[in-house]
CSV table of C-alpha atoms in Angstrom, one decimal:
chain,number,residue,atom,x,y,z
A,1,MET,CA,5.6,-67.6,61.3
A,2,LEU,CA,7.8,-66.0,63.7
A,3,GLU,CA,10.2,-63.2,62.7
A,4,LEU,CA,12.6,-62.4,66.2
A,5,ILE,CA,13.5,-59.2,66.1
A,6,GLU,CA,15.6,-59.7,69.5
A,7,SER,CA,16.6,-62.0,72.1
A,8,HIS,CA,18.7,-61.1,75.9
A,9,ALA,CA,19.4,-62.4,78.6
A,10,SER,CA,17.4,-62.3,81.3
A,11,PHE,CA,16.9,-63.8,85.2
A,12,GLY,CA,17.8,-66.8,83.3
A,13,GLY,CA,15.2,-66.6,80.5
A,14,THR,CA,15.2,-65.0,77.4
A,15,GLN,CA,13.8,-61.3,76.6
A,16,ARG,CA,12.4,-61.6,72.6
A,17,ILE,CA,10.6,-59.7,70.5
A,18,TYR,CA,9.0,-61.0,67.7
A,19,LYS,CA,7.3,-59.7,64.7
A,20,HIS,CA,4.5,-61.5,62.6
A,21,ALA,CA,2.1,-61.4,59.7
A,22,SER,CA,-1.2,-60.9,61.4
A,23,LYS,CA,-4.2,-61.5,59.4
A,24,ALA,CA,-6.4,-60.5,61.8
A,25,ILE,CA,-5.3,-56.8,61.7
A,26,GLY,CA,-4.0,-57.9,58.0
A,27,LEU,CA,-0.5,-55.3,59.0
A,28,PRO,CA,2.6,-56.8,60.3
A,29,MET,CA,2.4,-56.8,64.2
A,30,ARG,CA,5.1,-56.9,67.0
A,31,PHE,CA,4.3,-58.9,70.5
A,32,SER,CA,7.5,-59.1,73.5
A,33,VAL,CA,7.7,-62.1,75.1
A,34,PHE,CA,9.6,-64.0,78.1
A,35,MET,CA,10.6,-66.6,78.4
A,36,PRO,CA,11.7,-68.2,82.1
A,37,LYS,CA,14.5,-71.2,81.8
A,38,GLU,CA,11.6,-73.6,82.1
A,39,GLY,CA,10.2,-73.2,78.4
A,40,SER,CA,13.4,-75.2,77.1
A,41,GLN,CA,12.5,-78.2,78.9
A,42,LYS,CA,8.7,-78.3,79.3
A,43,LYS,CA,5.2,-75.9,78.0
A,44,VAL,CA,4.4,-72.9,81.5
A,45,PRO,CA,1.4,-70.9,82.2
A,46,ALA,CA,1.8,-67.9,80.2
A,47,LEU,CA,0.0,-64.1,81.0
A,48,PHE,CA,-1.0,-61.6,78.9
A,49,TYR,CA,-0.6,-58.4,79.3
A,50,LEU,CA,-2.0,-55.1,77.9
A,51,ALA,CA,-0.4,-51.6,78.1
A,52,GLY,CA,-1.4,-48.3,78.1
A,53,LEU,CA,-2.5,-45.6,75.5
A,54,THR,CA,0.8,-44.6,73.3
A,55,CYS,CA,2.7,-47.7,74.4
A,56,THR,CA,3.9,-50.8,72.4
A,57,GLU,CA,5.0,-53.7,73.0
A,58,GLU,CA,8.5,-53.1,74.3
A,59,THR,CA,7.1,-50.2,77.4
A,60,PHE,CA,6.3,-53.5,79.8
A,61,PRO,CA,8.7,-55.1,79.6
A,62,ILE,CA,11.2,-52.3,79.3
A,63,LYS,CA,9.6,-50.4,82.5
A,64,ALA,CA,7.4,-52.9,84.8
A,65,GLY,CA,10.3,-55.4,85.9
A,66,ALA,CA,8.4,-58.5,86.0
A,67,GLN,CA,11.2,-60.8,84.9
A,68,ARG,CA,12.2,-61.5,87.5
A,69,PHE,CA,9.6,-62.5,89.9
A,70,ALA,CA,7.8,-64.5,86.1
A,71,ALA,CA,11.3,-66.3,86.8
A,72,GLN,CA,10.5,-66.9,90.0
A,73,HIS,CA,7.2,-68.8,89.1
A,74,GLY,CA,8.5,-69.5,85.3
A,75,ILE,CA,5.5,-68.3,83.7
A,76,ALA,CA,6.2,-66.2,80.4
A,77,LEU,CA,5.0,-62.7,79.8
A,78,ILE,CA,4.2,-62.0,76.5
A,79,SER,CA,2.6,-58.3,75.6
A,80,PRO,CA,1.5,-57.2,71.9
A,81,ASP,CA,1.0,-53.6,71.1
A,82,THR,CA,-1.6,-51.5,71.7
A,83,SER,CA,-2.4,-51.3,67.9
A,84,PRO,CA,-1.9,-51.4,63.9
A,85,ARG,CA,1.0,-49.2,62.2
A,86,GLY,CA,1.1,-48.3,59.1
A,87,ALA,CA,-2.8,-48.4,58.5
A,88,GLY,CA,-3.0,-45.9,56.5
A,89,VAL,CA,-6.5,-44.6,57.9
A,90,PRO,CA,-6.7,-41.0,57.4
A,91,GLY,CA,-5.9,-39.0,60.8
A,92,GLU,CA,-4.6,-41.9,62.9
A,93,THR,CA,-2.2,-40.0,64.1
A,94,ASP,CA,-3.2,-36.4,65.3
A,95,ALA,CA,-4.1,-37.7,68.6
A,96,TRP,CA,-2.9,-39.8,71.6
A,97,ASP,CA,-5.8,-41.1,72.6
A,98,PHE,CA,-7.3,-42.3,69.6
A,99,GLY,CA,-5.6,-44.0,66.4
A,100,VAL,CA,-2.1,-45.8,66.9
A,101,GLY,CA,-1.2,-46.8,70.5
A,102,ALA,CA,-5.2,-46.3,71.4
A,103,GLY,CA,-6.6,-49.1,69.9
A,104,PHE,CA,-8.7,-50.1,73.0
A,105,TYR,CA,-8.5,-53.7,72.5
A,106,VAL,CA,-12.1,-53.6,70.5
A,107,ASP,CA,-13.2,-54.6,67.1
A,108,ALA,CA,-13.7,-51.2,65.4
A,109,THR,CA,-17.0,-51.8,63.0
A,110,ARG,CA,-17.0,-48.0,62.1
A,111,GLU,CA,-15.4,-47.9,58.3
A,112,PRO,CA,-12.0,-46.4,57.8
A,113,TRP,CA,-11.5,-48.8,61.3
A,114,SER,CA,-13.1,-51.6,60.9
A,115,LYS,CA,-10.6,-53.0,58.2
A,116,HIS,CA,-7.5,-53.7,60.4
A,117,TYR,CA,-8.6,-51.7,64.1
A,118,ARG,CA,-9.7,-55.5,65.9
A,119,MET,CA,-7.4,-55.9,68.4
A,120,TYR,CA,-9.7,-57.8,70.5
A,121,SER,CA,-9.5,-60.7,67.7
A,122,TYR,CA,-6.1,-59.9,67.6
A,123,VAL,CA,-5.6,-60.4,71.3
A,124,ARG,CA,-8.2,-63.2,71.9
A,125,ASP,CA,-7.5,-65.7,68.9
A,126,GLU,CA,-4.4,-64.9,66.6
A,127,LEU,CA,-2.3,-64.0,69.3
A,128,ARG,CA,-2.9,-66.6,71.6
A,129,GLU,CA,-3.1,-69.1,69.2
A,130,THR,CA,0.4,-68.1,67.8
A,131,ALA,CA,1.6,-67.9,71.3
A,132,LEU,CA,0.4,-71.7,71.8
A,133,ASN,CA,2.2,-72.9,68.2
A,134,GLU,CA,5.0,-71.2,68.1
A,135,LEU,CA,6.3,-71.5,71.6
A,136,PRO,CA,6.2,-73.8,74.8
A,137,ILE,CA,3.1,-72.2,76.3
A,138,ASP,CA,0.0,-74.3,78.3
A,139,GLY,CA,-3.1,-73.4,76.4
A,140,ALA,CA,-4.6,-73.8,80.1
A,141,ARG,CA,-2.9,-72.0,82.0
A,142,LEU,CA,-3.5,-68.4,80.8
A,143,GLY,CA,-3.8,-65.4,82.5
A,144,ILE,CA,-4.5,-61.6,81.4
A,145,PHE,CA,-3.5,-58.2,83.3
A,146,GLY,CA,-2.7,-55.1,82.2
A,147,HIS,CA,-2.9,-51.1,82.2
A,148,SER,CA,-4.9,-47.9,81.9
A,149,MET,CA,-6.1,-49.2,78.7
A,150,GLY,CA,-5.4,-51.8,78.6
A,151,GLY,CA,-6.3,-52.5,82.6
A,152,HIS,CA,-9.6,-52.1,80.5
A,153,GLY,CA,-8.8,-54.9,77.8
A,154,ALA,CA,-7.6,-56.9,80.7
A,155,LEU,CA,-11.0,-57.2,82.7
A,156,MET,CA,-13.1,-56.8,79.6
A,157,LEU,CA,-11.4,-60.0,77.8
A,158,ALA,CA,-11.2,-62.0,80.8
A,159,LEU,CA,-15.0,-61.1,81.8
A,160,ARG,CA,-15.9,-62.2,77.8
A,161,ASN,CA,-14.1,-65.0,78.2
A,162,PRO,CA,-13.2,-67.3,81.4
A,163,ASP,CA,-13.0,-70.5,80.2
A,164,ILE,CA,-9.6,-69.1,77.8
A,165,TYR,CA,-8.1,-66.6,80.4
A,166,ARG,CA,-8.1,-68.4,84.4
A,167,SER,CA,-6.8,-65.4,86.2
A,168,VAL,CA,-7.2,-61.4,85.2
A,169,SER,CA,-5.7,-58.3,86.9
A,170,ALA,CA,-5.7,-54.7,86.5
A,171,PHE,CA,-3.2,-51.5,87.2
A,172,ALA,CA,-5.2,-48.4,87.1
A,173,PRO,CA,-7.7,-49.9,84.6
A,174,ILE,CA,-9.9,-47.7,82.5
A,175,ALA,CA,-12.6,-49.9,84.4
A,176,ALA,CA,-16.2,-47.6,83.0
A,177,PRO,CA,-14.9,-46.4,79.3
A,178,MET,CA,-18.8,-46.5,78.3
A,179,ARG,CA,-18.7,-43.7,81.3
A,180,CYS,CA,-15.5,-41.7,80.2
A,181,PRO,CA,-14.4,-39.5,78.3
A,182,TRP,CA,-11.1,-41.8,76.9
A,183,GLY,CA,-14.2,-44.3,76.4
A,184,GLU,CA,-16.7,-42.5,75.1
A,185,LYS,CA,-14.1,-40.9,72.4
A,186,ALA,CA,-12.6,-44.6,71.4
A,187,PHE,CA,-16.3,-46.4,71.5
A,188,SER,CA,-18.1,-43.4,69.2
A,189,GLY,CA,-15.1,-43.2,67.1
A,190,TYR,CA,-14.6,-47.1,66.2
A,191,LEU,CA,-17.9,-48.3,66.7
A,192,GLY,CA,-20.4,-45.6,65.9
A,193,ALA,CA,-23.2,-44.4,67.8
A,194,ASP,CA,-24.5,-47.2,69.3
A,195,ARG,CA,-24.0,-47.4,72.9
A,196,GLU,CA,-25.8,-50.8,73.3
A,197,ALA,CA,-23.1,-52.3,70.8
A,198,TRP,CA,-21.0,-50.3,73.5
A,199,LYS,CA,-22.1,-53.1,76.9
A,200,GLN,CA,-19.9,-55.7,74.9
A,201,TYR,CA,-16.6,-53.8,75.5
A,202,ASP,CA,-17.1,-52.1,79.2
A,203,ALA,CA,-15.8,-54.4,82.3
A,204,SER,CA,-19.1,-52.5,84.7
A,205,GLU,CA,-21.0,-54.1,82.6
A,206,LEU,CA,-19.9,-57.2,81.8
A,207,VAL,CA,-19.3,-58.5,85.5
A,208,GLY,CA,-22.7,-59.0,85.8
A,209,LYS,CA,-23.5,-61.1,82.3
A,210,ALA,CA,-20.5,-63.2,82.7
A,211,ALA,CA,-20.4,-66.6,82.2
A,212,ARG,CA,-18.4,-67.4,86.0
A,213,LYS,CA,-17.2,-66.2,88.8
A,214,PHE,CA,-13.4,-65.8,89.0
A,215,ALA,CA,-13.5,-67.7,91.8
A,216,GLN,CA,-10.3,-66.6,93.6
A,217,GLY,CA,-10.9,-62.4,92.6
A,218,ILE,CA,-9.7,-59.9,90.7
A,219,LEU,CA,-6.8,-58.0,92.1
A,220,VAL,CA,-6.6,-54.4,90.7
A,221,ASP,CA,-4.2,-51.5,92.1
A,222,GLN,CA,-5.1,-47.7,91.8
A,223,GLY,CA,-2.8,-45.0,93.1
A,224,LEU,CA,-5.0,-42.1,94.9
A,225,ALA,CA,-2.3,-39.5,93.6
A,226,ASP,CA,-3.5,-40.5,89.7
A,227,GLN,CA,-3.9,-37.8,87.8
A,228,PHE,CA,-6.4,-39.7,85.5
A,229,LEU,CA,-8.4,-41.3,89.0
A,230,ALA,CA,-11.0,-38.8,89.1
A,231,GLU,CA,-12.0,-38.2,85.2
A,232,GLN,CA,-11.7,-41.3,83.2
A,233,LEU,CA,-10.5,-44.7,85.8
A,234,ASN,CA,-14.5,-45.4,87.5
A,235,PRO,CA,-12.9,-47.7,90.1
A,236,ASP,CA,-16.0,-47.8,92.5
A,237,LEU,CA,-18.3,-48.5,89.4
A,238,PHE,CA,-16.8,-51.6,89.3
A,239,GLU,CA,-16.1,-52.3,92.5
A,240,ALA,CA,-20.0,-51.9,93.5
A,241,ALA,CA,-21.0,-53.9,89.9
A,242,CYS,CA,-18.9,-56.6,91.1
A,243,LYS,CA,-20.5,-56.3,94.8
A,244,ALA,CA,-23.5,-56.9,93.1
A,245,ALA,CA,-22.8,-59.3,90.7
A,246,GLY,CA,-21.1,-61.4,93.5
A,247,GLN,CA,-17.3,-61.4,92.1
A,248,PRO,CA,-14.4,-61.0,94.3
A,249,LEU,CA,-12.8,-58.4,94.4
A,250,THR,CA,-9.5,-56.7,95.7
A,251,LEU,CA,-9.4,-52.5,95.1
A,252,ARG,CA,-6.6,-52.3,96.9
A,253,ARG,CA,-6.2,-47.9,96.2
A,254,HIS,CA,-2.8,-46.5,97.5
A,255,GLU,CA,-1.9,-43.0,98.6
A,256,GLY,CA,0.6,-41.0,96.7
A,257,TYR,CA,1.1,-43.4,94.2
A,258,ASP,CA,0.3,-41.5,90.3
A,259,HIS,CA,-0.8,-43.5,86.7
A,260,GLY,CA,3.1,-44.7,85.8
A,261,TYR,CA,5.5,-47.7,86.1
A,262,PHE,CA,7.1,-46.7,89.3
A,263,PHE,CA,3.5,-47.6,90.4
A,264,ILE,CA,3.4,-51.5,89.0
A,265,SER,CA,7.1,-51.7,89.6
A,266,THR,CA,6.3,-51.1,93.4
A,267,PHE,CA,3.3,-53.9,92.9
A,268,ILE,CA,4.1,-56.0,90.4
A,269,GLU,CA,5.6,-58.4,92.2
A,270,ASP,CA,2.1,-59.2,94.2
A,271,HIS,CA,0.3,-59.5,90.4
A,272,LEU,CA,2.3,-62.5,89.8
A,273,ALA,CA,1.5,-64.2,93.0
A,274,HIS,CA,-1.8,-63.0,91.9
A,275,HIS,CA,-1.6,-65.3,89.0
A,276,ALA,CA,0.3,-68.2,90.6
A,277,LYS,CA,-1.5,-68.9,92.9
A,278,VAL,CA,-4.4,-69.6,89.8
A,279,LEU,CA,-2.2,-71.7,87.0
A,280,ILE,CA,0.3,-72.5,89.4
A,281,GLY,CA,-1.5,-72.7,92.7
């Protein structure tokens, strides 16, 4: 059962925040929904947006400016929180890049994280099923996108589940998390030392093993003034992996743009159009 926390009129539709008891996480979880006006009359396509480190379910709807373009296309936007809250794991708030606000969209297998830090199952299964059961969402027309840690999550979830997500894009994703400090810290903490187990969550490893190609392409935007580009993001590695796998990719590099939401809001219209082309035609 969904508990409505907030509701605001927005571009002819509504921007809402919901809370529910999550079985996958074992704790209450929140997510935001922009529902276009068409949702009052019929089921609509939906995009799941995964936010980055330190963010919440509110970050994307407040900062990205996506509602205007979602309303034009008649697409719903769904954005979950970035981790469990209140799990009580010792040390979960000690670092900004691990623990609270930094779930990395994996199912943790290492104690004590494995009980609650199950963001992969939450996003792929429970959040999606909740949206389909409780909201006017067309389950045959779903896409996924995200930013930074969430860009990693979007690429990874789409490549592992092309039967669920028909379209995918990312802003400045952590594109090869096994080969950067953020990913190594998260994966070793949540999954343990076995690097083979990490590969199931690394987009650059997964693209060559995907069950099918995204024939209409993957869109990735990357700012060249991004302070995390050199050490953490590795778009070149993902680009090379896509080329080797024959996966169409549009990787756009933008002079002067950094890692934040001014960058995202500049190019959000293009991402909505990319997804609409696939989900609506």
